[in-house]
PDB file of C-alpha atoms and ligand atoms in Angstrom:
ATOM      1  CA  MET A  22       0.000   0.000   0.000  1.00 77.00           C
ATOM      2  CA  ARG A  23       1.416   3.343  -1.044  1.00 91.00           C
ATOM      3  CA  GLU A  24       0.855   6.332   1.196  1.00 96.00           C
ATOM      4  CA  LYS A  25      -1.803   8.699  -0.122  1.00 97.00           C
ATOM      5  CA  VAL A  26      -1.336  12.387  -0.837  1.00 98.00           C
ATOM      6  CA  THR A  27      -4.358  14.480  -1.784  1.00 98.00           C
ATOM      7  CA  VAL A  28      -4.016  17.082  -4.514  1.00 98.00           C
ATOM      8  CA  CYS A  29      -6.670  19.790  -4.726  1.00 98.00           C
ATOM      9  CA  GLU A  30      -6.818  21.399  -8.161  1.00 98.00           C
ATOM     10  CA  VAL A  31      -7.432  25.123  -7.645  1.00 97.00           C
ATOM     11  CA  GLY A  32      -6.937  26.331 -11.236  1.00 96.00           C
ATOM     12  CA  PRO A  33     -10.631  27.075 -11.882  1.00 96.00           C
ATOM     13  CA  ARG A  34     -10.579  29.395  -8.849  1.00 95.00           C
ATOM     14  CA  ASP A  35      -7.085  30.696  -8.100  1.00 92.00           C
ATOM     15  CA  GLY A  36      -5.912  30.367 -11.694  1.00 89.00           C
ATOM     16  CA  LEU A  37      -8.849  32.018 -13.380  1.00 90.00           C
ATOM     17  CA  GLN A  38      -9.413  34.874 -10.975  1.00 84.00           C
ATOM     18  CA  MET A  39      -6.289  36.563 -12.310  1.00 78.00           C
ATOM     19  CA  ALA A  40      -6.930  35.725 -15.948  1.00 82.00           C
ATOM     20  CA  LYS A  41      -7.081  38.692 -18.303  1.00 80.00           C
ATOM     21  CA  THR A  42      -9.918  37.146 -20.291  1.00 85.00           C
ATOM     22  CA  ARG A  43     -12.880  35.039 -19.232  1.00 90.00           C
ATOM     23  CA  MET A  44     -13.126  31.324 -19.911  1.00 93.00           C
ATOM     24  CA  ASP A  45     -16.643  30.535 -21.076  1.00 94.00           C
ATOM     25  CA  THR A  46     -18.749  28.500 -18.702  1.00 97.00           C
ATOM     26  CA  ALA A  47     -19.112  25.441 -20.938  1.00 97.00           C
ATOM     27  CA  THR A  48     -15.336  25.130 -21.393  1.00 97.00           C
ATOM     28  CA  LYS A  49     -14.830  25.598 -17.651  1.00 97.00           C
ATOM     29  CA  ILE A  50     -17.246  22.774 -16.869  1.00 98.00           C
ATOM     30  CA  ALA A  51     -15.683  20.530 -19.554  1.00 98.00           C
ATOM     31  CA  TRP A  52     -12.236  21.218 -18.053  1.00 98.00           C
ATOM     32  CA  ILE A  53     -13.402  20.411 -14.520  1.00 98.00           C
ATOM     33  CA  THR A  54     -15.082  17.236 -15.795  1.00 98.00           C
ATOM     34  CA  ALA A  55     -11.901  16.106 -17.572  1.00 98.00           C
ATOM     35  CA  MET A  56      -9.829  16.676 -14.426  1.00 98.00           C
ATOM     36  CA  ALA A  57     -12.280  14.665 -12.343  1.00 98.00           C
ATOM     37  CA  GLU A  58     -12.076  11.867 -14.943  1.00 98.00           C
ATOM     38  CA  ALA A  59      -8.263  12.011 -14.709  1.00 98.00           C
ATOM     39  CA  GLY A  60      -8.654  11.131 -11.034  1.00 98.00           C
ATOM     40  CA  VAL A  61      -8.199  14.535  -9.410  1.00 98.00           C
ATOM     41  CA  PRO A  62      -9.873  13.949  -6.024  1.00 98.00           C
ATOM     42  CA  GLU A  63     -10.657  17.563  -5.056  1.00 98.00           C
ATOM     43  CA  ILE A  64     -11.334  20.600  -7.272  1.00 98.00           C
ATOM     44  CA  GLU A  65     -11.871  24.191  -6.168  1.00 98.00           C
ATOM     45  CA  VAL A  66     -14.256  25.372  -8.853  1.00 98.00           C
ATOM     46  CA  GLY A  67     -14.858  29.028  -8.114  1.00 96.00           C
ATOM     47  CA  SER A  68     -15.380  31.827  -5.684  1.00 96.00           C
ATOM     48  CA  PHE A  69     -18.675  33.069  -4.266  1.00 97.00           C
ATOM     49  CA  VAL A  70     -17.830  36.748  -4.389  1.00 93.00           C
ATOM     50  CA  PRO A  71     -19.788  39.610  -5.996  1.00 89.00           C
ATOM     51  CA  PRO A  72     -19.207  39.404  -9.801  1.00 87.00           C
ATOM     52  CA  LYS A  73     -18.280  43.075  -9.895  1.00 87.00           C
ATOM     53  CA  LEU A  74     -15.255  42.308  -7.693  1.00 86.00           C
ATOM     54  CA  ILE A  75     -14.015  39.324  -9.741  1.00 87.00           C
ATOM     55  CA  PRO A  76     -15.857  39.102 -13.101  1.00 88.00           C
ATOM     56  CA  THR A  77     -14.213  35.772 -14.023  1.00 88.00           C
ATOM     57  CA  MET A  78     -16.044  34.175 -11.070  1.00 92.00           C
ATOM     58  CA  ALA A  79     -19.520  35.361 -12.131  1.00 93.00           C
ATOM     59  CA  ASP A  80     -20.544  31.821 -13.176  1.00 96.00           C
ATOM     60  CA  THR A  81     -19.430  30.126  -9.928  1.00 97.00           C
ATOM     61  CA  ASP A  82     -22.994  29.186  -9.002  1.00 98.00           C
ATOM     62  CA  GLU A  83     -23.656  27.475 -12.340  1.00 98.00           C
ATOM     63  CA  VAL A  84     -20.219  25.801 -12.371  1.00 98.00           C
ATOM     64  CA  THR A  85     -20.611  24.521  -8.808  1.00 98.00           C
ATOM     65  CA  ARG A  86     -24.062  23.092  -9.508  1.00 98.00           C
ATOM     66  CA  ALA A  87     -22.652  21.201 -12.512  1.00 98.00           C
ATOM     67  CA  ALA A  88     -19.478  20.053 -10.740  1.00 98.00           C
ATOM     68  CA  VAL A  89     -21.205  18.535  -7.704  1.00 98.00           C
ATOM     69  CA  ARG A  90     -22.965  16.102 -10.041  1.00 98.00           C
ATOM     70  CA  LEU A  91     -19.610  14.579 -11.088  1.00 98.00           C
ATOM     71  CA  PRO A  92     -18.964  11.256  -9.360  1.00 97.00           C
ATOM     72  CA  GLY A  93     -16.057  10.700  -7.002  1.00 96.00           C
ATOM     73  CA  VAL A  94     -14.736  14.234  -6.695  1.00 98.00           C
ATOM     74  CA  LEU A  95     -14.992  16.620  -3.763  1.00 98.00           C
ATOM     75  CA  ILE A  96     -16.056  20.084  -4.899  1.00 98.00           C
ATOM     76  CA  VAL A  97     -14.696  23.108  -3.057  1.00 98.00           C
ATOM     77  CA  ALA A  98     -15.730  26.739  -3.455  1.00 98.00           C
ATOM     78  CA  LEU A  99     -14.137  29.796  -1.947  1.00 97.00           C
ATOM     79  CA  ALA A 100     -16.422  31.836   0.302  1.00 97.00           C
ATOM     80  CA  PRO A 101     -15.080  34.984   1.977  1.00 96.00           C
ATOM     81  CA  ASN A 102     -18.107  35.692   4.153  1.00 96.00           C
ATOM     82  CA  LEU A 103     -21.454  34.405   5.427  1.00 97.00           C
ATOM     83  CA  ARG A 104     -23.273  35.401   2.243  1.00 97.00           C
ATOM     84  CA  GLY A 105     -20.737  33.444   0.189  1.00 97.00           C
ATOM     85  CA  ALA A 106     -21.095  30.418   2.470  1.00 98.00           C
ATOM     86  CA  GLN A 107     -24.875  30.504   2.082  1.00 98.00           C
ATOM     87  CA  ASN A 108     -24.610  30.710  -1.711  1.00 98.00           C
ATOM     88  CA  ALA A 109     -22.050  27.879  -1.790  1.00 98.00           C
ATOM     89  CA  TYR A 110     -24.337  25.748   0.356  1.00 98.00           C
ATOM     90  CA  GLU A 111     -27.327  26.410  -1.895  1.00 98.00           C
ATOM     91  CA  ALA A 112     -25.255  25.435  -4.939  1.00 98.00           C
ATOM     92  CA  GLY A 113     -24.327  22.139  -3.267  1.00 98.00           C
ATOM     93  CA  ALA A 114     -20.605  22.677  -2.586  1.00 98.00           C
ATOM     94  CA  HIS A 115     -19.105  19.883  -0.511  1.00 98.00           C
ATOM     95  CA  ARG A 116     -16.624  22.194   1.168  1.00 98.00           C
ATOM     96  CA  ILE A 117     -16.008  25.900   1.420  1.00 98.00           C
ATOM     97  CA  SER A 118     -12.581  27.431   1.693  1.00 98.00           C
ATOM     98  CA  VAL A 119     -12.537  30.637   3.704  1.00 98.00           C
ATOM     99  CA  PRO A 120      -9.542  32.957   3.392  1.00 96.00           C
ATOM    100  CA  VAL A 121      -8.214  34.593   6.550  1.00 97.00           C
ATOM    101  CA  SER A 122      -5.162  36.794   6.065  1.00 96.00           C
ATOM    102  CA  VAL A 123      -2.555  36.590   8.775  1.00 97.00           C
ATOM    103  CA  SER A 124      -1.072  39.971   7.876  1.00 95.00           C
ATOM    104  CA  GLU A 125      -3.060  43.097   8.632  1.00 94.00           C
ATOM    105  CA  GLY A 126      -2.198  44.817   5.325  1.00 92.00           C
ATOM    106  CA  HIS A 127      -3.343  41.941   3.100  1.00 92.00           C
ATOM    107  CA  SER A 128      -6.441  41.423   5.216  1.00 92.00           C
ATOM    108  CA  ARG A 129      -7.525  45.039   4.771  1.00 91.00           C
ATOM    109  CA  ALA A 130      -6.635  45.086   1.058  1.00 88.00           C
ATOM    110  CA  ASN A 131      -8.286  41.762   0.241  1.00 86.00           C
ATOM    111  CA  LEU A 132     -11.229  41.565   2.641  1.00 87.00           C
ATOM    112  CA  ASN A 133     -11.539  45.093   4.031  1.00 91.00           C
ATOM    113  CA  ARG A 134     -11.372  43.608   7.526  1.00 93.00           C
ATOM    114  CA  THR A 135      -8.720  43.041  10.180  1.00 95.00           C
ATOM    115  CA  PRO A 136      -7.637  39.437  10.758  1.00 95.00           C
ATOM    116  CA  ASP A 137      -9.645  39.365  14.013  1.00 96.00           C
ATOM    117  CA  GLU A 138     -12.756  40.695  12.286  1.00 96.00           C
ATOM    118  CA  GLN A 139     -12.419  37.952   9.661  1.00 96.00           C
ATOM    119  CA  ILE A 140     -11.960  35.303  12.380  1.00 97.00           C
ATOM    120  CA  ALA A 141     -15.233  36.540  13.909  1.00 97.00           C
ATOM    121  CA  GLU A 142     -16.891  36.241  10.462  1.00 96.00           C
ATOM    122  CA  VAL A 143     -15.574  32.649  10.192  1.00 98.00           C
ATOM    123  CA  ALA A 144     -17.180  31.824  13.559  1.00 98.00           C
ATOM    124  CA  LYS A 145     -20.533  33.170  12.262  1.00 98.00           C
ATOM    125  CA  MET A 146     -20.156  31.147   9.065  1.00 98.00           C
ATOM    126  CA  ILE A 147     -19.401  27.941  10.935  1.00 98.00           C
ATOM    127  CA  ALA A 148     -22.371  28.480  13.256  1.00 98.00           C
ATOM    128  CA  TRP A 149     -24.670  28.909  10.230  1.00 98.00           C
ATOM    129  CA  VAL A 150     -23.198  25.928   8.344  1.00 98.00           C
ATOM    130  CA  ARG A 151     -23.611  23.651  11.375  1.00 98.00           C
ATOM    131  CA  GLU A 152     -27.338  24.500  11.579  1.00 98.00           C
ATOM    132  CA  GLN A 153     -28.001  23.244   8.049  1.00 98.00           C
ATOM    133  CA  PRO A 154     -29.395  19.778   7.313  1.00 98.00           C
ATOM    134  CA  ARG A 155     -26.651  18.943   4.821  1.00 98.00           C
ATOM    135  CA  ARG A 156     -23.052  18.662   5.989  1.00 98.00           C
ATOM    136  CA  MET A 157     -20.651  21.057   4.300  1.00 98.00           C
ATOM    137  CA  GLU A 158     -17.016  21.113   5.370  1.00 98.00           C
ATOM    138  CA  VAL A 159     -15.406  24.404   6.340  1.00 98.00           C
ATOM    139  CA  GLU A 160     -11.751  24.779   5.476  1.00 98.00           C
ATOM    140  CA  THR A 161     -10.012  27.954   6.572  1.00 98.00           C
ATOM    141  CA  ALA A 162      -6.940  29.133   4.715  1.00 97.00           C
ATOM    142  CA  CYS A 163      -4.376  31.286   6.505  1.00 97.00           C
ATOM    143  CA  SER A 164      -3.338  33.630   3.697  1.00 95.00           C
ATOM    144  CA  THR A 165       0.071  35.339   3.662  1.00 95.00           C
ATOM    145  CA  ALA A 166       1.361  32.750   6.151  1.00 97.00           C
ATOM    146  CA  PHE A 167       4.885  32.955   4.716  1.00 97.00           C
ATOM    147  CA  GLY A 168       5.217  36.618   3.858  1.00 95.00           C
ATOM    148  CA  CYS A 169       3.179  39.546   2.607  1.00 92.00           C
ATOM    149  CA  SER A 170       3.738  41.934  -0.270  1.00 89.00           C
ATOM    150  CA  ILE A 171       2.297  44.763   1.838  1.00 90.00           C
ATOM    151  CA  ASP A 172       3.504  44.068   5.400  1.00 92.00           C
ATOM    152  CA  GLY A 173       6.682  42.136   4.555  1.00 93.00           C
ATOM    153  CA  VAL A 174       7.709  39.554   7.149  1.00 96.00           C
ATOM    154  CA  VAL A 175       4.852  37.643   8.770  1.00 97.00           C
ATOM    155  CA  PRO A 176       5.965  36.355  12.184  1.00 98.00           C
ATOM    156  CA  THR A 177       5.471  32.624  12.815  1.00 98.00           C
ATOM    157  CA  ALA A 178       3.760  33.521  16.096  1.00 98.00           C
ATOM    158  CA  SER A 179       1.098  35.439  14.149  1.00 98.00           C
ATOM    159  CA  VAL A 180       0.421  32.413  11.933  1.00 98.00           C
ATOM    160  CA  VAL A 181       0.124  30.178  14.993  1.00 98.00           C
ATOM    161  CA  ARG A 182      -2.251  32.644  16.652  1.00 98.00           C
ATOM    162  CA  VAL A 183      -4.593  32.836  13.643  1.00 98.00           C
ATOM    163  CA  ALA A 184      -4.483  29.053  13.032  1.00 98.00           C
ATOM    164  CA  ALA A 185      -5.298  28.374  16.689  1.00 98.00           C
ATOM    165  CA  ALA A 186      -8.203  30.842  16.607  1.00 98.00           C
ATOM    166  CA  LEU A 187      -9.622  29.167  13.489  1.00 98.00           C
ATOM    167  CA  ALA A 188      -9.298  25.704  15.002  1.00 98.00           C
ATOM    168  CA  ALA A 189     -10.989  26.989  18.167  1.00 98.00           C
ATOM    169  CA  ALA A 190     -13.786  28.487  16.063  1.00 97.00           C
ATOM    170  CA  GLY A 191     -14.563  24.971  14.855  1.00 97.00           C
ATOM    171  CA  ALA A 192     -13.049  24.890  11.370  1.00 98.00           C
ATOM    172  CA  ASP A 193     -12.870  21.348   9.996  1.00 98.00           C
ATOM    173  CA  MET A 194      -9.396  22.035   8.683  1.00 98.00           C
ATOM    174  CA  VAL A 195      -6.800  24.774   8.539  1.00 98.00           C
ATOM    175  CA  THR A 196      -4.437  25.254   5.625  1.00 98.00           C
ATOM    176  CA  LEU A 197      -1.428  27.525   5.289  1.00 98.00           C
ATOM    177  CA  ALA A 198      -1.184  29.610   2.141  1.00 97.00           C
ATOM    178  CA  ASP A 199       1.912  31.178   0.650  1.00 96.00           C
ATOM    179  CA  THR A 200      -0.346  33.653  -1.118  1.00 93.00           C
ATOM    180  CA  VAL A 201       2.409  35.722  -2.697  1.00 91.00           C
ATOM    181  CA  GLY A 202       4.981  32.928  -2.986  1.00 93.00           C
ATOM    182  CA  TYR A 203       7.719  34.386  -0.812  1.00 94.00           C
ATOM    183  CA  GLY A 204       8.301  31.298   1.355  1.00 97.00           C
ATOM    184  CA  HIS A 205      11.341  29.024   1.303  1.00 98.00           C
ATOM    185  CA  PRO A 206      11.695  25.376   2.310  1.00 98.00           C
ATOM    186  CA  ALA A 207      13.268  25.885   5.754  1.00 98.00           C
ATOM    187  CA  GLN A 208      10.568  28.425   6.592  1.00 98.00           C
ATOM    188  CA  ILE A 209       7.820  26.058   5.406  1.00 98.00           C
ATOM    189  CA  LYS A 210       9.103  23.425   7.833  1.00 98.00           C
ATOM    190  CA  GLU A 211       9.420  25.881  10.711  1.00 98.00           C
ATOM    191  CA  VAL A 212       5.934  27.350  10.326  1.00 98.00           C
ATOM    192  CA  VAL A 213       4.240  23.984   9.662  1.00 98.00           C
ATOM    193  CA  ARG A 214       5.877  22.465  12.751  1.00 98.00           C
ATOM    194  CA  ALA A 215       4.890  25.449  14.904  1.00 98.00           C
ATOM    195  CA  VAL A 216       1.258  25.240  13.766  1.00 98.00           C
ATOM    196  CA  GLN A 217       1.192  21.443  14.127  1.00 98.00           C
ATOM    197  CA  ALA A 218       2.424  21.851  17.721  1.00 98.00           C
ATOM    198  CA  GLU A 219      -0.583  24.093  18.385  1.00 98.00           C
ATOM    199  CA  ILE A 220      -3.464  22.457  16.459  1.00 98.00           C
ATOM    200  CA  GLY A 221      -2.139  18.997  15.508  1.00 97.00           C
ATOM    201  CA  SER A 222      -3.805  17.275  12.579  1.00 96.00           C
ATOM    202  CA  LYS A 223      -6.262  20.143  12.061  1.00 97.00           C
ATOM    203  CA  LEU A 224      -3.418  21.597  10.044  1.00 97.00           C
ATOM    204  CA  ASP A 225      -4.419  19.932   6.850  1.00 95.00           C
ATOM    205  CA  GLY A 226      -2.633  21.342   3.860  1.00 97.00           C
ATOM    206  CA  LEU A 227      -0.421  23.782   2.018  1.00 98.00           C
ATOM    207  CA  HIS A 228      -1.366  26.236  -0.712  1.00 97.00           C
ATOM    208  CA  LEU A 229       1.808  27.266  -2.529  1.00 97.00           C
ATOM    209  CA  HIS A 230       2.642  29.730  -5.261  1.00 95.00           C
ATOM    210  CA  ASP A 231       5.689  29.484  -7.504  1.00 94.00           C
ATOM    211  CA  THR A 232       6.550  33.183  -7.681  1.00 91.00           C
ATOM    212  CA  MET A 233      10.220  32.638  -6.820  1.00 93.00           C
ATOM    213  CA  GLY A 234      10.562  29.202  -8.410  1.00 94.00           C
ATOM    214  CA  LEU A 235      10.549  27.495  -5.004  1.00 97.00           C
ATOM    215  CA  GLY A 236       7.033  26.079  -5.171  1.00 97.00           C
ATOM    216  CA  ILE A 237       7.947  22.417  -5.677  1.00 98.00           C
ATOM    217  CA  ALA A 238      10.822  22.667  -3.199  1.00 98.00           C
ATOM    218  CA  ASN A 239       8.356  24.094  -0.688  1.00 98.00           C
ATOM    219  CA  ALA A 240       5.928  21.247  -1.357  1.00 98.00           C
ATOM    220  CA  LEU A 241       8.733  18.750  -0.704  1.00 98.00           C
ATOM    221  CA  ALA A 242       9.557  20.546   2.545  1.00 98.00           C
ATOM    222  CA  GLY A 243       5.914  20.247   3.545  1.00 98.00           C
ATOM    223  CA  LEU A 244       5.855  16.547   2.665  1.00 98.00           C
ATOM    224  CA  GLU A 245       8.900  16.004   4.869  1.00 98.00           C
ATOM    225  CA  VAL A 246       7.101  17.435   7.893  1.00 98.00           C
ATOM    226  CA  GLY A 247       3.968  15.399   7.328  1.00 97.00           C
ATOM    227  CA  VAL A 248       1.711  17.521   5.111  1.00 98.00           C
ATOM    228  CA  ARG A 249      -0.387  15.244   2.887  1.00 98.00           C
ATOM    229  CA  ASN A 250      -2.698  17.748   1.147  1.00 98.00           C
ATOM    230  CA  PHE A 251      -1.542  20.236  -1.462  1.00 98.00           C
ATOM    231  CA  ASP A 252      -3.299  22.774  -3.641  1.00 98.00           C
ATOM    232  CA  ALA A 253      -1.986  23.126  -7.196  1.00 98.00           C
ATOM    233  CA  ALA A 254      -3.138  24.547 -10.522  1.00 97.00           C
ATOM    234  CA  LEU A 255      -3.025  22.890 -13.922  1.00 98.00           C
ATOM    235  CA  ALA A 256      -0.301  24.579 -16.008  1.00 96.00           C
ATOM    236  CA  GLY A 257       0.503  26.777 -12.984  1.00 95.00           C
ATOM    237  CA  LEU A 258      -2.304  28.951 -14.214  1.00 92.00           C
ATOM    238  CA  GLY A 259      -2.695  32.381 -12.753  1.00 80.00           C
ATOM    239  CA  GLY A 260      -0.354  34.878 -11.287  1.00 68.00           C
ATOM    240  CA  CYS A 261       0.089  37.240  -8.464  1.00 62.00           C
ATOM    241  CA  PRO A 262      -1.056  40.865  -8.775  1.00 63.00           C
ATOM    242  CA  PHE A 263       1.975  41.893  -6.720  1.00 58.00           C
ATOM    243  CA  ALA A 264       4.562  39.983  -8.764  1.00 58.00           C
ATOM    244  CA  PRO A 265       4.182  40.679 -12.489  1.00 59.00           C
ATOM    245  CA  GLY A 266       5.258  37.808 -14.711  1.00 58.00           C
ATOM    246  CA  ALA A 267       5.204  35.266 -11.924  1.00 63.00           C
ATOM    247  CA  SER A 268       3.436  31.971 -12.406  1.00 70.00           C
ATOM    248  CA  GLY A 269       0.502  31.091 -10.223  1.00 91.00           C
ATOM    249  CA  ASN A 270       0.159  28.072  -7.991  1.00 95.00           C
ATOM    250  CA  ILE A 271       2.548  25.164  -8.160  1.00 97.00           C
ATOM    251  CA  VAL A 272       1.971  23.179 -11.350  1.00 97.00           C
ATOM    252  CA  THR A 273      -0.324  20.201 -10.744  1.00 98.00           C
ATOM    253  CA  GLU A 274       1.375  18.102 -13.424  1.00 98.00           C
ATOM    254  CA  ASP A 275       4.840  18.618 -11.895  1.00 98.00           C
ATOM    255  CA  LEU A 276       3.551  18.016  -8.362  1.00 98.00           C
ATOM    256  CA  VAL A 277       1.873  14.745  -9.383  1.00 98.00           C
ATOM    257  CA  PHE A 278       5.047  13.676 -11.160  1.00 97.00           C
ATOM    258  CA  MET A 279       7.086  14.277  -8.007  1.00 97.00           C
ATOM    259  CA  LEU A 280       4.605  12.576  -5.694  1.00 97.00           C
ATOM    260  CA  GLU A 281       4.147   9.475  -7.858  1.00 95.00           C
ATOM    261  CA  SER A 282       7.885   9.238  -8.567  1.00 94.00           C
ATOM    262  CA  MET A 283       8.538   9.267  -4.818  1.00 94.00           C
ATOM    263  CA  GLY A 284       6.057   6.442  -4.275  1.00 94.00           C
ATOM    264  CA  PHE A 285       3.078   8.422  -3.012  1.00 96.00           C
ATOM    265  CA  GLU A 286      -0.359   7.654  -4.385  1.00 96.00           C
ATOM    266  CA  SER A 287      -2.260  10.641  -5.811  1.00 97.00           C
ATOM    267  CA  GLY A 288      -4.926   8.667  -7.640  1.00 97.00           C
ATOM    268  CA  ILE A 289      -4.301  10.902 -10.653  1.00 97.00           C
ATOM    269  CA  ASN A 290      -3.490   9.596 -14.126  1.00 97.00           C
ATOM    270  CA  LEU A 291      -0.685  11.898 -15.255  1.00 97.00           C
ATOM    271  CA  ASP A 292      -1.253  11.378 -18.989  1.00 97.00           C
ATOM    272  CA  ALA A 293      -4.930  12.226 -18.645  1.00 98.00           C
ATOM    273  CA  LEU A 294      -4.090  15.211 -16.445  1.00 98.00           C
ATOM    274  CA  ILE A 295      -1.676  16.647 -19.008  1.00 98.00           C
ATOM    275  CA  ALA A 296      -4.326  16.174 -21.696  1.00 98.00           C
ATOM    276  CA  CYS A 297      -6.575  18.546 -19.708  1.00 98.00           C
ATOM    277  CA  ARG A 298      -4.308  21.413 -20.771  1.00 98.00           C
ATOM    278  CA  ARG A 299      -6.154  21.528 -24.062  1.00 98.00           C
ATOM    279  CA  TYR A 300      -9.103  23.177 -22.302  1.00 97.00           C
ATOM    280  CA  LEU A 301      -6.777  25.990 -21.270  1.00 96.00           C
ATOM    281  CA  ALA A 302      -5.426  26.310 -24.813  1.00 95.00           C
ATOM    282  CA  GLU A 303      -9.012  26.549 -26.089  1.00 94.00           C
ATOM    283  CA  GLY A 304     -10.616  28.556 -23.315  1.00 94.00           C
ATOM    284  CA  LEU A 305      -7.766  30.928 -22.435  1.00 92.00           C
ATOM    285  CA  PRO A 306      -5.501  31.003 -25.498  1.00 90.00           C
ATOM    286  CA  ASN A 307      -3.591  34.072 -24.294  1.00 87.00           C
ATOM    287  CA  GLU A 308      -2.626  32.753 -20.833  1.00 88.00           C
ATOM    288  CA  ALA A 309       0.839  31.274 -20.284  1.00 88.00           C
ATOM    289  CA  ARG A 310       0.862  27.544 -19.586  1.00 93.00           C
ATOM    290  CA  HIS A 311       3.668  26.485 -17.272  1.00 94.00           C
ATOM    291  CA  GLY A 312       5.025  23.096 -16.299  1.00 96.00           C
ATOM    292  CA  HIS A 313       8.238  21.152 -16.789  1.00 97.00           C
ATOM    293  CA  VAL A 314       6.735  17.688 -17.132  1.00 98.00           C
ATOM    294  CA  PRO A 315       4.201  18.590 -19.863  1.00 97.00           C
ATOM    295  CA  GLN A 316       6.980  20.257 -21.852  1.00 96.00           C
ATOM    296  CA  ALA A 317       9.531  17.470 -21.468  1.00 97.00           C
ATOM    297  CA  GLY A 318       7.023  14.638 -21.725  1.00 97.00           C
ATOM    298  CA  ILE A 319       6.597  11.851 -19.197  1.00 95.00           C
ATOM    299  CA  PRO A 320       9.879   9.888 -19.165  1.00 94.00           C
ATOM    300  CA  LYS A 321      10.070   6.126 -19.616  1.00 90.00           C
ATOM    301  CA  THR A 322      11.426   5.867 -16.070  1.00 90.00           C
ATOM    302  CA  PHE A 323       8.184   7.182 -14.573  1.00 91.00           C
ATOM    303  CA  ARG A 324       6.449   4.563 -12.490  1.00 75.00           C
ATOM    304  CA  ALA A 325       3.486   3.199 -14.373  1.00 59.00           C
ATOM    305  CA  LEU A 326       0.092   3.984 -12.884  1.00 51.00           C
ATOM    306  CA  ALA A 327      -2.302   1.146 -12.298  1.00 44.00           C
ATOM    307  CA  ALA A 328      -4.990   3.230 -14.016  1.00 42.00           C
TER     308      ALA A 328
HETATM  309 ZN1   ZN B 414      -3.414  31.318  -4.099  1.00 88.91          ZN
END
């Protein structure tokens, strides 16, 4: 039995929210369907925010309703507030991901709230979600956990404080996000260990960006300290508004290649995953598509998948 690692594909949310053009809804749903068929176990399909804030997310309701009908895949939607959580619930999302910035500057810029005000909003959201007849998981993501483009250094103690508050508020899981991609491997280990010491296995995953080219190295650092859930985006889609030219999240194809090569089980068929890039070529022809493995091709040495 190989040890499992869960990859959550966040391209339809994190990747598309920065896109200069809009992918049409039908292509988005076809892309999500193809990724589910490739064995991707979790997909974050959109963001329940007002369309005037992020126009590329205007079809999140329709996309979520279609995605939750796909068999065998857990559908996640981002929800920044109670209204978003209610809309995600109505659309049938299996899990919401709620961003909570650790740094004051990012929190005000992104959510127009202080970190403590957002933690209070999370508590309200969890209370509402728990009253509903259907179970919906609440994941909370500590944004800017490894550095902030506005505030600079984010102290580990601040990350621990926010993570502990979210765990205490009843979040099902807490993830740490390198929102701007400033983290390095030694830092990943230090912060993950510090948060694990405080909230144990409620620390569930890492959300990494490849701004400085350290994304995969940071994922490996996380693996080495016990993290078994990683967000990634097909073709490293997206970017960071504060780092022009940077790629977005770590590349799903490269992450899966590393995990499977190392003997972990992702459940994802790498050939089928790489084939999903055609939806990006069709739906977003002007966006850069990153990834070493898709460019080089899967080598003969790659361990064959049972699928
Ligand atoms: Zn992100």
